[in-house]
Structure formats: structure tokens, C-alpha cells
Short mmCIF file of C-alpha atoms and ligand atoms in Angstrom, two decimals:
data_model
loop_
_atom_site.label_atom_id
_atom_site.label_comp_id
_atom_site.label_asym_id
_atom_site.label_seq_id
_atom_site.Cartn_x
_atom_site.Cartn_y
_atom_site.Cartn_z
CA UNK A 14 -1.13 -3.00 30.59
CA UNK A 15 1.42 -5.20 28.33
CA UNK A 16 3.01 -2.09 25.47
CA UNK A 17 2.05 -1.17 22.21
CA UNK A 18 3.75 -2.54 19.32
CA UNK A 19 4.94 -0.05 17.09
CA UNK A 20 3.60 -0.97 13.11
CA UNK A 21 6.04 -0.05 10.36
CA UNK A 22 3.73 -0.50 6.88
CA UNK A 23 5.12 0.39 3.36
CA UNK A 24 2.60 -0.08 0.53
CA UNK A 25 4.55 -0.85 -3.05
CA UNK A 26 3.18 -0.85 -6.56
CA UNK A 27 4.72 0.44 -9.62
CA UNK A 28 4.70 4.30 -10.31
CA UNK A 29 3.70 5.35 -6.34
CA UNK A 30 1.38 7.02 -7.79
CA UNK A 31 -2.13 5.33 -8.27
CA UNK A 32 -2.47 1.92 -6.19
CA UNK A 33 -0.06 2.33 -3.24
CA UNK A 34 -0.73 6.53 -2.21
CA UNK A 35 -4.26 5.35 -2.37
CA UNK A 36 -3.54 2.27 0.22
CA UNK A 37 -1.58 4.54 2.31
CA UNK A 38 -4.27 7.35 2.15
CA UNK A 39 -6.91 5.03 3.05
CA UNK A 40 -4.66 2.53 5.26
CA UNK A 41 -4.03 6.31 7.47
CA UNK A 42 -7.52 6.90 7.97
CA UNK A 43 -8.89 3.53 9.38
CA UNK A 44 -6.04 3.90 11.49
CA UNK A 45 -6.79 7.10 12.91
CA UNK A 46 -10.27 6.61 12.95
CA UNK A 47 -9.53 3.59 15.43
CA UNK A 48 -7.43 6.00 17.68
CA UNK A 49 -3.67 4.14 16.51
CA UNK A 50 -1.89 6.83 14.65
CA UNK A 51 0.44 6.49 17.44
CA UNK A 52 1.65 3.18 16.82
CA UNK A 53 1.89 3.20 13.22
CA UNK A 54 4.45 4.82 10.68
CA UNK A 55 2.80 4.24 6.99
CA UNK A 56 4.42 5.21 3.79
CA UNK A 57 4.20 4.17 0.08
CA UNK A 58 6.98 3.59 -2.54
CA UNK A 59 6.98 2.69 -6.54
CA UNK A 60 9.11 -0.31 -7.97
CA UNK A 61 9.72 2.67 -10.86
CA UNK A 62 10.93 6.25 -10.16
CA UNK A 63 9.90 7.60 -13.02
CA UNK A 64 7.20 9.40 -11.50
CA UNK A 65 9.31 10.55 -8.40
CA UNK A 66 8.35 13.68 -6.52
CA UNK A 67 4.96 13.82 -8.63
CA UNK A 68 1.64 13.79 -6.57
CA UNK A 69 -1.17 11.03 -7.04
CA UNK A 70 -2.82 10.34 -10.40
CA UNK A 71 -5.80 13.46 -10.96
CA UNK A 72 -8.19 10.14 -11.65
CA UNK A 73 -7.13 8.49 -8.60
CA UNK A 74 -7.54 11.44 -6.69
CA UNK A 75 -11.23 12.00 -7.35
CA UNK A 76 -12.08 8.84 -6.94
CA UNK A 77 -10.66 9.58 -3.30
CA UNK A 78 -12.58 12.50 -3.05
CA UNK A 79 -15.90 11.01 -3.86
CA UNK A 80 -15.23 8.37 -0.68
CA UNK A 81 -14.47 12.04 1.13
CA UNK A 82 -10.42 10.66 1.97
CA UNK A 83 -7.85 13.86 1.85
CA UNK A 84 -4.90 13.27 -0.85
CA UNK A 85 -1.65 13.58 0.46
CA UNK A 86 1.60 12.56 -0.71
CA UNK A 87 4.81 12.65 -3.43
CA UNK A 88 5.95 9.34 -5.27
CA UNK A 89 9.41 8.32 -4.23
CA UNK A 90 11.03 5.00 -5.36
CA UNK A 91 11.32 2.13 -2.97
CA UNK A 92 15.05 1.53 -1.84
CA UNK A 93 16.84 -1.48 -0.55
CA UNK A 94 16.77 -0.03 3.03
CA UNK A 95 13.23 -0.04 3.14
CA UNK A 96 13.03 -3.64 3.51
CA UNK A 97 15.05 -3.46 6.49
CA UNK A 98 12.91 -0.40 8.27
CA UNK A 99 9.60 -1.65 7.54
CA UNK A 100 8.06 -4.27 9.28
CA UNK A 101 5.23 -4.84 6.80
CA UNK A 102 5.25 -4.32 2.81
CA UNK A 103 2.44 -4.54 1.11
CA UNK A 104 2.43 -5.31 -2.78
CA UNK A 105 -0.30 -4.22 -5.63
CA UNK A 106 0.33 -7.27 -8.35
CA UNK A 107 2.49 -10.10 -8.71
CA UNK A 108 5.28 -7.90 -10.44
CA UNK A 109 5.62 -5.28 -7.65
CA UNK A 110 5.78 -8.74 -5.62
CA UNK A 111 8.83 -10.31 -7.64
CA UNK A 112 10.43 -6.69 -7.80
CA UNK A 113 10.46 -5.93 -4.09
CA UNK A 114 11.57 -9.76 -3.88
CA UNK A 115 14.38 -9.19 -6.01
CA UNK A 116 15.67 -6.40 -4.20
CA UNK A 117 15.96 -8.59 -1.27
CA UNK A 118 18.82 -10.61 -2.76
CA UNK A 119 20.25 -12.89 0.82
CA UNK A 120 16.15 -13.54 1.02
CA UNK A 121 16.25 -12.29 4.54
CA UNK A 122 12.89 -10.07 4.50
CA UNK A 123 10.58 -12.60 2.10
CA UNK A 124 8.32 -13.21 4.93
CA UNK A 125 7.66 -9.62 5.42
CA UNK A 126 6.56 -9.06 1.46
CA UNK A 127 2.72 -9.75 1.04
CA UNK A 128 0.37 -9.38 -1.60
CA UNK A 129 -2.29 -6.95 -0.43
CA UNK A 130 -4.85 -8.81 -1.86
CA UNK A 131 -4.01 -11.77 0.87
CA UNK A 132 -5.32 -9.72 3.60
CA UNK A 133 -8.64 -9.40 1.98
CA UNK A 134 -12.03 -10.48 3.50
CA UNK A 135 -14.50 -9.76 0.91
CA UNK A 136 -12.74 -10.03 -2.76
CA UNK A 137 -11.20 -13.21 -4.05
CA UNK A 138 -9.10 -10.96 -6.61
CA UNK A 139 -5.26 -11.78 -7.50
CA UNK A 140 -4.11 -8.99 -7.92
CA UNK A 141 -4.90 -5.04 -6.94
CA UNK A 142 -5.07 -4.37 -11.10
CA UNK A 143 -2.74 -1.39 -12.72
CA UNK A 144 -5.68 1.12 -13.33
CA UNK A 145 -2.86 3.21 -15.25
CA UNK A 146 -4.41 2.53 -18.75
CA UNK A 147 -7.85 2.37 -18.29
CA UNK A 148 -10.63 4.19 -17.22
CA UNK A 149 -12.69 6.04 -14.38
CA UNK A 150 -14.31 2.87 -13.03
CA UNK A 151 -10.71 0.85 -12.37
CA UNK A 152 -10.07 3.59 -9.66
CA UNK A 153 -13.41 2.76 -7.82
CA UNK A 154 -12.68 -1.09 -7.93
CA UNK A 155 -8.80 -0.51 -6.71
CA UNK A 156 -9.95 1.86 -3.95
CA UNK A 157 -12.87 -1.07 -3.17
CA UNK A 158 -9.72 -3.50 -2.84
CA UNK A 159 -7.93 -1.63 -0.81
CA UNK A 160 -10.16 -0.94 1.64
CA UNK A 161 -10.82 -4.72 1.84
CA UNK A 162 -7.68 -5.24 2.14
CA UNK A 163 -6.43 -2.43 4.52
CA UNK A 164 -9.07 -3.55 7.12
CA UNK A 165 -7.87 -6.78 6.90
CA UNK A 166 -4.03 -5.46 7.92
CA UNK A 167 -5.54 -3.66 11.01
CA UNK A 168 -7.68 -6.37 11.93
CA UNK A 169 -4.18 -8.64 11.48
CA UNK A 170 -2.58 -6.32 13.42
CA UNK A 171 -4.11 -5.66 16.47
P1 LIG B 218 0.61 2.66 -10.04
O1 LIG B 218 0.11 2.94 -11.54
O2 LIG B 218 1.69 1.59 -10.15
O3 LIG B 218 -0.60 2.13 -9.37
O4 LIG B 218 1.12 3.97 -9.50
C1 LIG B 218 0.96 3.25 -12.61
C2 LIG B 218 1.51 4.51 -12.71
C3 LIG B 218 2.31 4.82 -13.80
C4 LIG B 218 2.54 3.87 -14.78
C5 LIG B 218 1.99 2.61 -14.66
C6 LIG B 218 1.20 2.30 -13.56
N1 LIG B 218 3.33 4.19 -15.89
O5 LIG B 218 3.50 3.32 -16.77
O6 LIG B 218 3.85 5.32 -15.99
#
């Protein structure tokens, strides 16, 4: 039997704490549920640290709960080491995209930084959309994305 490959994923979106603890909630549970929580380390970081140390959004956290996933998780902000230590980062929108870019000035990590809407089977979105501002319903179509998307990393992965 050839060994496992040991997956290092970091999910990024602004605040760390609506879009990417939601990916890395949901990411965490496919994973388990197909017996690899062994060769995985998953995490989630904001562009922003104004929300550090703060837990996810209430309104992102029942729309978890209605989909029965278990919230976990503080917002940190992403750091220029994280683009060494992770093999895999996953951005929310284009911004998060040119942000994590930017902190990778010598351009050595690019092909590691990927939209997570790219890894999607079943949307044709852009973008996983900021559901900061809006209402109850943006959290049910960014935790539809996700999961979209998050099967599609697994399924990449494998
Ligand atoms: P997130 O959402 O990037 O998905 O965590 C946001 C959280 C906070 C703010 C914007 C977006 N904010 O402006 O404080």
C-alpha cells in the first residue's frame, strides 16, 4: 500500500468569521465522515483581524445548525507563514484572492491560492458572496456553495 498524503487546507475570507469557519466546519465533516481526519490539518483565517479571537457570526451559526454541523472555532488573521505551511488555500471572493496574493510578494505560493468557487460541481457562481450585510437567506446560499465546493476539494484530493 503506496502512503497517505498528508492535506494541509486553510480556508480565507475577510473577517474569519462567516464564509471561511463555515468552509472549515463543513470541509471537517465530509472529511471525517469519509474516515480521513487523519490525513488532513484544516484551519480558517480572515484577510482582516478585526474580528480576532471572536467566534462565528450568531446568523451563520444557525444556519449551521439547521444542516445539524457543530460550530467550532475563533477568528484569527491569516499571516505570511501560512502560505508556506499550507498546502492548499482556499479563497471566498476575488478580494480575499488579491489579498492572500499580495501577501505572497516573490509569487512563490500563487499556484497554491484558489478560489473556492473553482472546485465547484454544481454552481457556476464567481464568487462565495460576503453575507455580512444582508440577510438570513445569504447564509443558506454560502453554506450551499461551500458544500459544493468542499466536495469538490475532497474529490480533488483523493
Ligand atoms: P466573512 O464576513 O468575511 O465571511 O467573515 C464578514 C465579516 C465581517 C465583516 C465583513 C464580512 N466586517 O465588515 O466586519
Amino acid at each position: 500500500m503506496s502512503p497517505r498524503k498528508f492535506h494541509r487546507v486553510l480556508f480565507v475570507c475577510l473577517g474569519n468569521i462567516c464564509r471561511s469557519p463555515a468552509a472549515e466546519i463543513i470541509f471537517r465533516k465530509m472529511v471525517d465522515d469519509a474516515g480521513k481526519s487523519v490525513e488532513f490539518e484544516i484551519d480558517s483565517a480572515g484577510t482582516m483581524g478585526h474580528h480576532a479571537g471572536a467566534a462565528p457570526d450568531p446568523r451563520m451559526c444557525e444556519a449551521l445548525s439547521k444542516k445539524n454541523y457543530s460550530i467550532s472555532g475563533h477568528a484569527r488573521q491569516i499571516e505570511a507563514q501560512d502560505l508556506e505551511k499550507f498546502d492548499l488555500i482556499v479563497t471566498m471572493d476575488e478580494s480575499n484572492l488579491n489579498e492572500v496574493r499580495n501577501l505572497d510578494q516573490k509569487g512563490r505560493f500563487h499556484s497554491k491560492i484558489r478560489p473556492l468557487v473553482s472546485f465547484c460541481r454544481n454552481h457556476s457562481d464567481l464568487r462565495v458572496p460576503d453575507p455580512y450585510y444582508g440577510g438570513q437567506r445569504g447564509f443558506d446560499h454560502v453554506i450551499h456553495l461551500l458544500e459544493d465546493g468542499c466536495m469538490g476539494i475532497l474529490e480533488e484530493l483523493r
